[in-house]
XYZ file of C-alpha atoms in Angstrom:
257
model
C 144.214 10.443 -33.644
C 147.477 9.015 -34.882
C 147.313 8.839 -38.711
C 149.512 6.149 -40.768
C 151.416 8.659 -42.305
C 152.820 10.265 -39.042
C 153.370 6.123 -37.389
C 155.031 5.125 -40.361
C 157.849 8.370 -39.715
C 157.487 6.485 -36.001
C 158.670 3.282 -36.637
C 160.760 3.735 -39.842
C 162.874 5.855 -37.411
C 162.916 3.014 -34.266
C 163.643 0.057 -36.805
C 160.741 -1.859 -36.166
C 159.713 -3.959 -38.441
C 156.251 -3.410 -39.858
C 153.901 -3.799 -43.072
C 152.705 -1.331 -45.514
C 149.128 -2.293 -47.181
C 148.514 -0.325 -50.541
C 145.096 -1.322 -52.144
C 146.565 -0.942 -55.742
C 143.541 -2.102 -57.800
C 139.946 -2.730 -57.081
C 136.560 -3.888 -59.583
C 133.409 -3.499 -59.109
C 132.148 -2.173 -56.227
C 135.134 -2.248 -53.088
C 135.116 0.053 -49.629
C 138.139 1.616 -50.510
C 140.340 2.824 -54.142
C 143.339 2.073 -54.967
C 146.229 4.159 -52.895
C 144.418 3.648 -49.983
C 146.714 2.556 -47.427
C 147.360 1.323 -44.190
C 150.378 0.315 -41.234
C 150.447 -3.146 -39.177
C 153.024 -4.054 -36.950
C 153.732 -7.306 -35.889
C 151.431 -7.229 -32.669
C 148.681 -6.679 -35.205
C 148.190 -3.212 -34.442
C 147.355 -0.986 -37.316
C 146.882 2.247 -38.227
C 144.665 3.430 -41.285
C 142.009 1.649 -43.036
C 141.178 -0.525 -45.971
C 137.713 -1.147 -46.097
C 137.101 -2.734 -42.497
C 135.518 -5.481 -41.675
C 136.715 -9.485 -42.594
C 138.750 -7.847 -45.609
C 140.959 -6.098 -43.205
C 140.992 -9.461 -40.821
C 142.474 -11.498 -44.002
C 144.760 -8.758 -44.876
C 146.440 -8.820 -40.865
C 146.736 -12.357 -41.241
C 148.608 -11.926 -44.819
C 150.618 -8.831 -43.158
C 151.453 -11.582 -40.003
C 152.577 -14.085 -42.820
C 154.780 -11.517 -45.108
C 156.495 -10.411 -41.637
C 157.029 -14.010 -40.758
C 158.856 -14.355 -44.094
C 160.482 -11.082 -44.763
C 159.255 -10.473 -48.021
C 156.225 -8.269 -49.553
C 153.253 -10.119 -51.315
C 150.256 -9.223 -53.798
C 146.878 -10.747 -52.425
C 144.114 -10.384 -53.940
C 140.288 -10.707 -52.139
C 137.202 -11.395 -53.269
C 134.345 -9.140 -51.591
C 131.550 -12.065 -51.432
C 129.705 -13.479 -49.093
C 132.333 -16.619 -48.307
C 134.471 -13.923 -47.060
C 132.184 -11.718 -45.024
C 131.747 -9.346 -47.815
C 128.820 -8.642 -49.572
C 129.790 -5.540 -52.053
C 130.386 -7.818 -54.878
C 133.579 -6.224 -56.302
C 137.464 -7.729 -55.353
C 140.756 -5.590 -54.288
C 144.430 -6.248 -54.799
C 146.599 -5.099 -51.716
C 150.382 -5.124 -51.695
C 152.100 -5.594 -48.608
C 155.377 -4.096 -48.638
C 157.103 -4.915 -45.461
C 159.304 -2.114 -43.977
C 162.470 -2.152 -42.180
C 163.963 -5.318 -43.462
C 167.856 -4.498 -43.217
C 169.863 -5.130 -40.385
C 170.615 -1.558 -38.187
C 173.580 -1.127 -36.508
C 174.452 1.086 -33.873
C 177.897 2.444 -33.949
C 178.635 3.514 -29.940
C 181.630 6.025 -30.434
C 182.455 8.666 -33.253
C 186.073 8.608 -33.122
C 188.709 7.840 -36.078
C 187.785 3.663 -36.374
C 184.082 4.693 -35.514
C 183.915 7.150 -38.672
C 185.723 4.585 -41.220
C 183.166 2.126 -39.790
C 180.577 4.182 -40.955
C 181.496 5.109 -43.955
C 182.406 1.512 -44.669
C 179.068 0.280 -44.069
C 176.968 3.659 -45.521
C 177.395 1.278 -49.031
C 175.909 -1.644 -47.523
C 172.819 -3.124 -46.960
C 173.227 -2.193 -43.003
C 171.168 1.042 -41.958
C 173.677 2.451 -39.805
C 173.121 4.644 -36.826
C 176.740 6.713 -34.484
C 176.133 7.526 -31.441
C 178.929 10.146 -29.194
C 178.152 13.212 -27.017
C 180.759 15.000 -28.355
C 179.933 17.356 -30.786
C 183.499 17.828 -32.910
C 183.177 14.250 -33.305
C 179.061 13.619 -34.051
C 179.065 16.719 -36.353
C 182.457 15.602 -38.372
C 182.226 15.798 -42.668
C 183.853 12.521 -42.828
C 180.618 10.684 -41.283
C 178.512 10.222 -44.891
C 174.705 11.694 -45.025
C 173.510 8.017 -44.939
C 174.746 7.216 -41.636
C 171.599 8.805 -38.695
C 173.896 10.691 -36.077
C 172.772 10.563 -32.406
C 174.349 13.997 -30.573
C 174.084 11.846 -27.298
C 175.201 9.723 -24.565
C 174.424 6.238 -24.296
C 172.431 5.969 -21.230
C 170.124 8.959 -23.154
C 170.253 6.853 -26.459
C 169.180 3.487 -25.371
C 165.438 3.575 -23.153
C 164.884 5.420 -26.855
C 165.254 2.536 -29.549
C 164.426 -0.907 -30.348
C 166.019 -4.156 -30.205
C 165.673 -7.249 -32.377
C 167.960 -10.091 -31.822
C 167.675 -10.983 -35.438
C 168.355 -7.611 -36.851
C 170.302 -5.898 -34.127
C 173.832 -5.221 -34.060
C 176.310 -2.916 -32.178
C 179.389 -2.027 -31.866
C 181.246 -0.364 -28.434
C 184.061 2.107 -29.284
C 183.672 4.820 -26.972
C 186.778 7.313 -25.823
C 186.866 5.190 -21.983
C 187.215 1.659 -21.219
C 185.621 2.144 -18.583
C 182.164 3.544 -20.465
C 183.110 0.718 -22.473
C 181.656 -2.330 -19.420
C 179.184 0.061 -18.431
C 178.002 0.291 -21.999
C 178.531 -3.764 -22.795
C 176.842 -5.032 -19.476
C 173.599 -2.291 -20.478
C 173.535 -4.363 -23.793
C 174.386 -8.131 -23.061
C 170.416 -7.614 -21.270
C 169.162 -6.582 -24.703
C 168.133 -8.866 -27.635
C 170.818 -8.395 -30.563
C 172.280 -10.346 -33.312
C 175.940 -9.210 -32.530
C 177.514 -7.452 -30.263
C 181.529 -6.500 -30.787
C 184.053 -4.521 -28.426
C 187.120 -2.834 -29.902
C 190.182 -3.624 -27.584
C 192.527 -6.338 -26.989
C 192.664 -9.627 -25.922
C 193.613 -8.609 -22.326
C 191.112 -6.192 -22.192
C 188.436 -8.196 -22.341
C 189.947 -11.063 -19.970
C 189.674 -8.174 -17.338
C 186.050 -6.980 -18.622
C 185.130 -10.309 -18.939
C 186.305 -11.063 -15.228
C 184.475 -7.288 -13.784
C 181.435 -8.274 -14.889
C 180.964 -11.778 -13.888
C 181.947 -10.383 -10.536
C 179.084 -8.122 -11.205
C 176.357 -10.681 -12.054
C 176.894 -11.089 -15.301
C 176.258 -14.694 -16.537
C 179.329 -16.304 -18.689
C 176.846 -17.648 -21.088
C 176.232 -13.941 -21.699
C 179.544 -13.159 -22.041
C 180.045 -15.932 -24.856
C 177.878 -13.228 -27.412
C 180.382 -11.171 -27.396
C 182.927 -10.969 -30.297
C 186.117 -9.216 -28.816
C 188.770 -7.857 -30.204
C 185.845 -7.062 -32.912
C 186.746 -7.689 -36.349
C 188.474 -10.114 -38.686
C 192.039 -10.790 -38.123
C 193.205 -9.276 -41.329
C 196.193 -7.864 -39.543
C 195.599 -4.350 -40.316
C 196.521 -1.530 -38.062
C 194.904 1.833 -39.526
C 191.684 3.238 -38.364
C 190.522 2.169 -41.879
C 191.797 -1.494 -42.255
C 190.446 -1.868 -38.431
C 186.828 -0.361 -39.596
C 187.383 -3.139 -43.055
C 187.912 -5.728 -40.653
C 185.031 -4.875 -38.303
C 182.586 -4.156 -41.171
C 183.626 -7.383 -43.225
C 182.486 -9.691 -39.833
C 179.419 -7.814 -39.637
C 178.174 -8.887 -43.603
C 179.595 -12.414 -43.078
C 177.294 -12.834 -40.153
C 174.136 -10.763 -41.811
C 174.705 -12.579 -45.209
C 175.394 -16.350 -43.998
C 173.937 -16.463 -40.090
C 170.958 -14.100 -40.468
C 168.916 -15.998 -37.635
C 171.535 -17.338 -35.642
């Protein structure tokens, strides 16, 4: 049997979001004492237990609720008969929820892809490199904070999950022409950004492959290429600034668009 502690390593790893339930105070007689906890994800699933019975149904509808808004909440329930309860006592449960800040997934490890990450390693973003070559994945420069993926692409994706509100990547991979692969693999994926280093011309021809391919032009219109602000910088680092300062504008001002 799966136990919460081993689920919540699970999906703290994958990104998805989920609540943590902590009874932290009970009086009078309750099922469960205070650290008990439990896991729900947004299906309703759980894992753990609180007590059971209509306590644990009003605590997955408060869980549903703090998801919906993105923010934890204390509740507090009395254990009475009005709701299903008969033990007499009450419980406060806090209901952290988990996995809150946007991830991004950084698809190449080269110069611009390491000053990306170590731009955004101080930010709110959880950020995540993925390259199959090791000189690159294994480099000093990439800071501890930033989860390396020793890995190609086609291995990394079938293994992680998508939100379009909280999802955002970035394709910057040694070959243009792993680059369309990679971008036509992800324009069928939920996300809340998706950029392509390269120039203007570049994507005119990517843009004109893939719709030859099947690929809608409304899909097409999600992508931001070249990625970055035009700040007119020309360094690996001033091109990672650029790319890294789009990213917050659109987390911090156009979270849900």
């Amino acid at each position: 049997m799966l136990k919460w502690w081993d689920k919540y390593q699970e999906l703290s790893q994958d990104g998805r979001p989920f609540v943590l339930a902590t009874v932290v105070k009970s009086v009078g007689s309750t099922p469960r004492k205070p650290g008990t906890k439990m896991l729900i994800e947004s299906s309703g699933r759980f894992w753990g237990t609180i007590g059971g019975g209509q306590l644990e149904v009003l605590v997955l509808a408060e869980a549903a609720k703090a998801l919906a808004a993105g923010e934890g909440r204390l509740a507090r329930f009395d254990l009475c008969p009005r709701t299903g309860q008969c033990c007499g006592g009450s419980t406060e449960v806090f209901l952290e929820v988990q996995n809150q800040n946007p991830r991004v997934y950084v698809f190449g490890a080269g110069h611009v892809g390491q000053a990306l990450c170590r731009t955004l390693a101080e930010t709110a973003f959880d950020v995540h490199v993925i390259d199959d070559r090791p000189e690159w994945i294994d480099s000093s420069r990439l800071p501890m904070e930033v989860t390396r993926h020793l890995m190609n692409w086609e291995a990394f994706l079938p293994e992680t999950h998508w939100c379009d509100k909280k999802t955002y990547a970035i394709i910057m991979t040694p070959s243009h022409e792993e680059d369309r692969k990679l971008l036509k693999e992800l324009l069928a994926r939920p996300a809340a950004f998706v950029g392509l280093i390269g120039s203007r011309t570049k994507w005119a021809r990517f843009q004109q492959q893939l719709m030859e391919e099947g690929v809608p032009a409304e899909a097409l219109k999600k992508v931001s290429c070249p990625v970055g602000l035009d700040i007119g910088g020309e360094t690996p680092q001033e091109i990672a600034i650029s790319i890294a300062a789009q990213l917050l504008r659109r987390s911090n001002h156009e979270p849900n668009q």
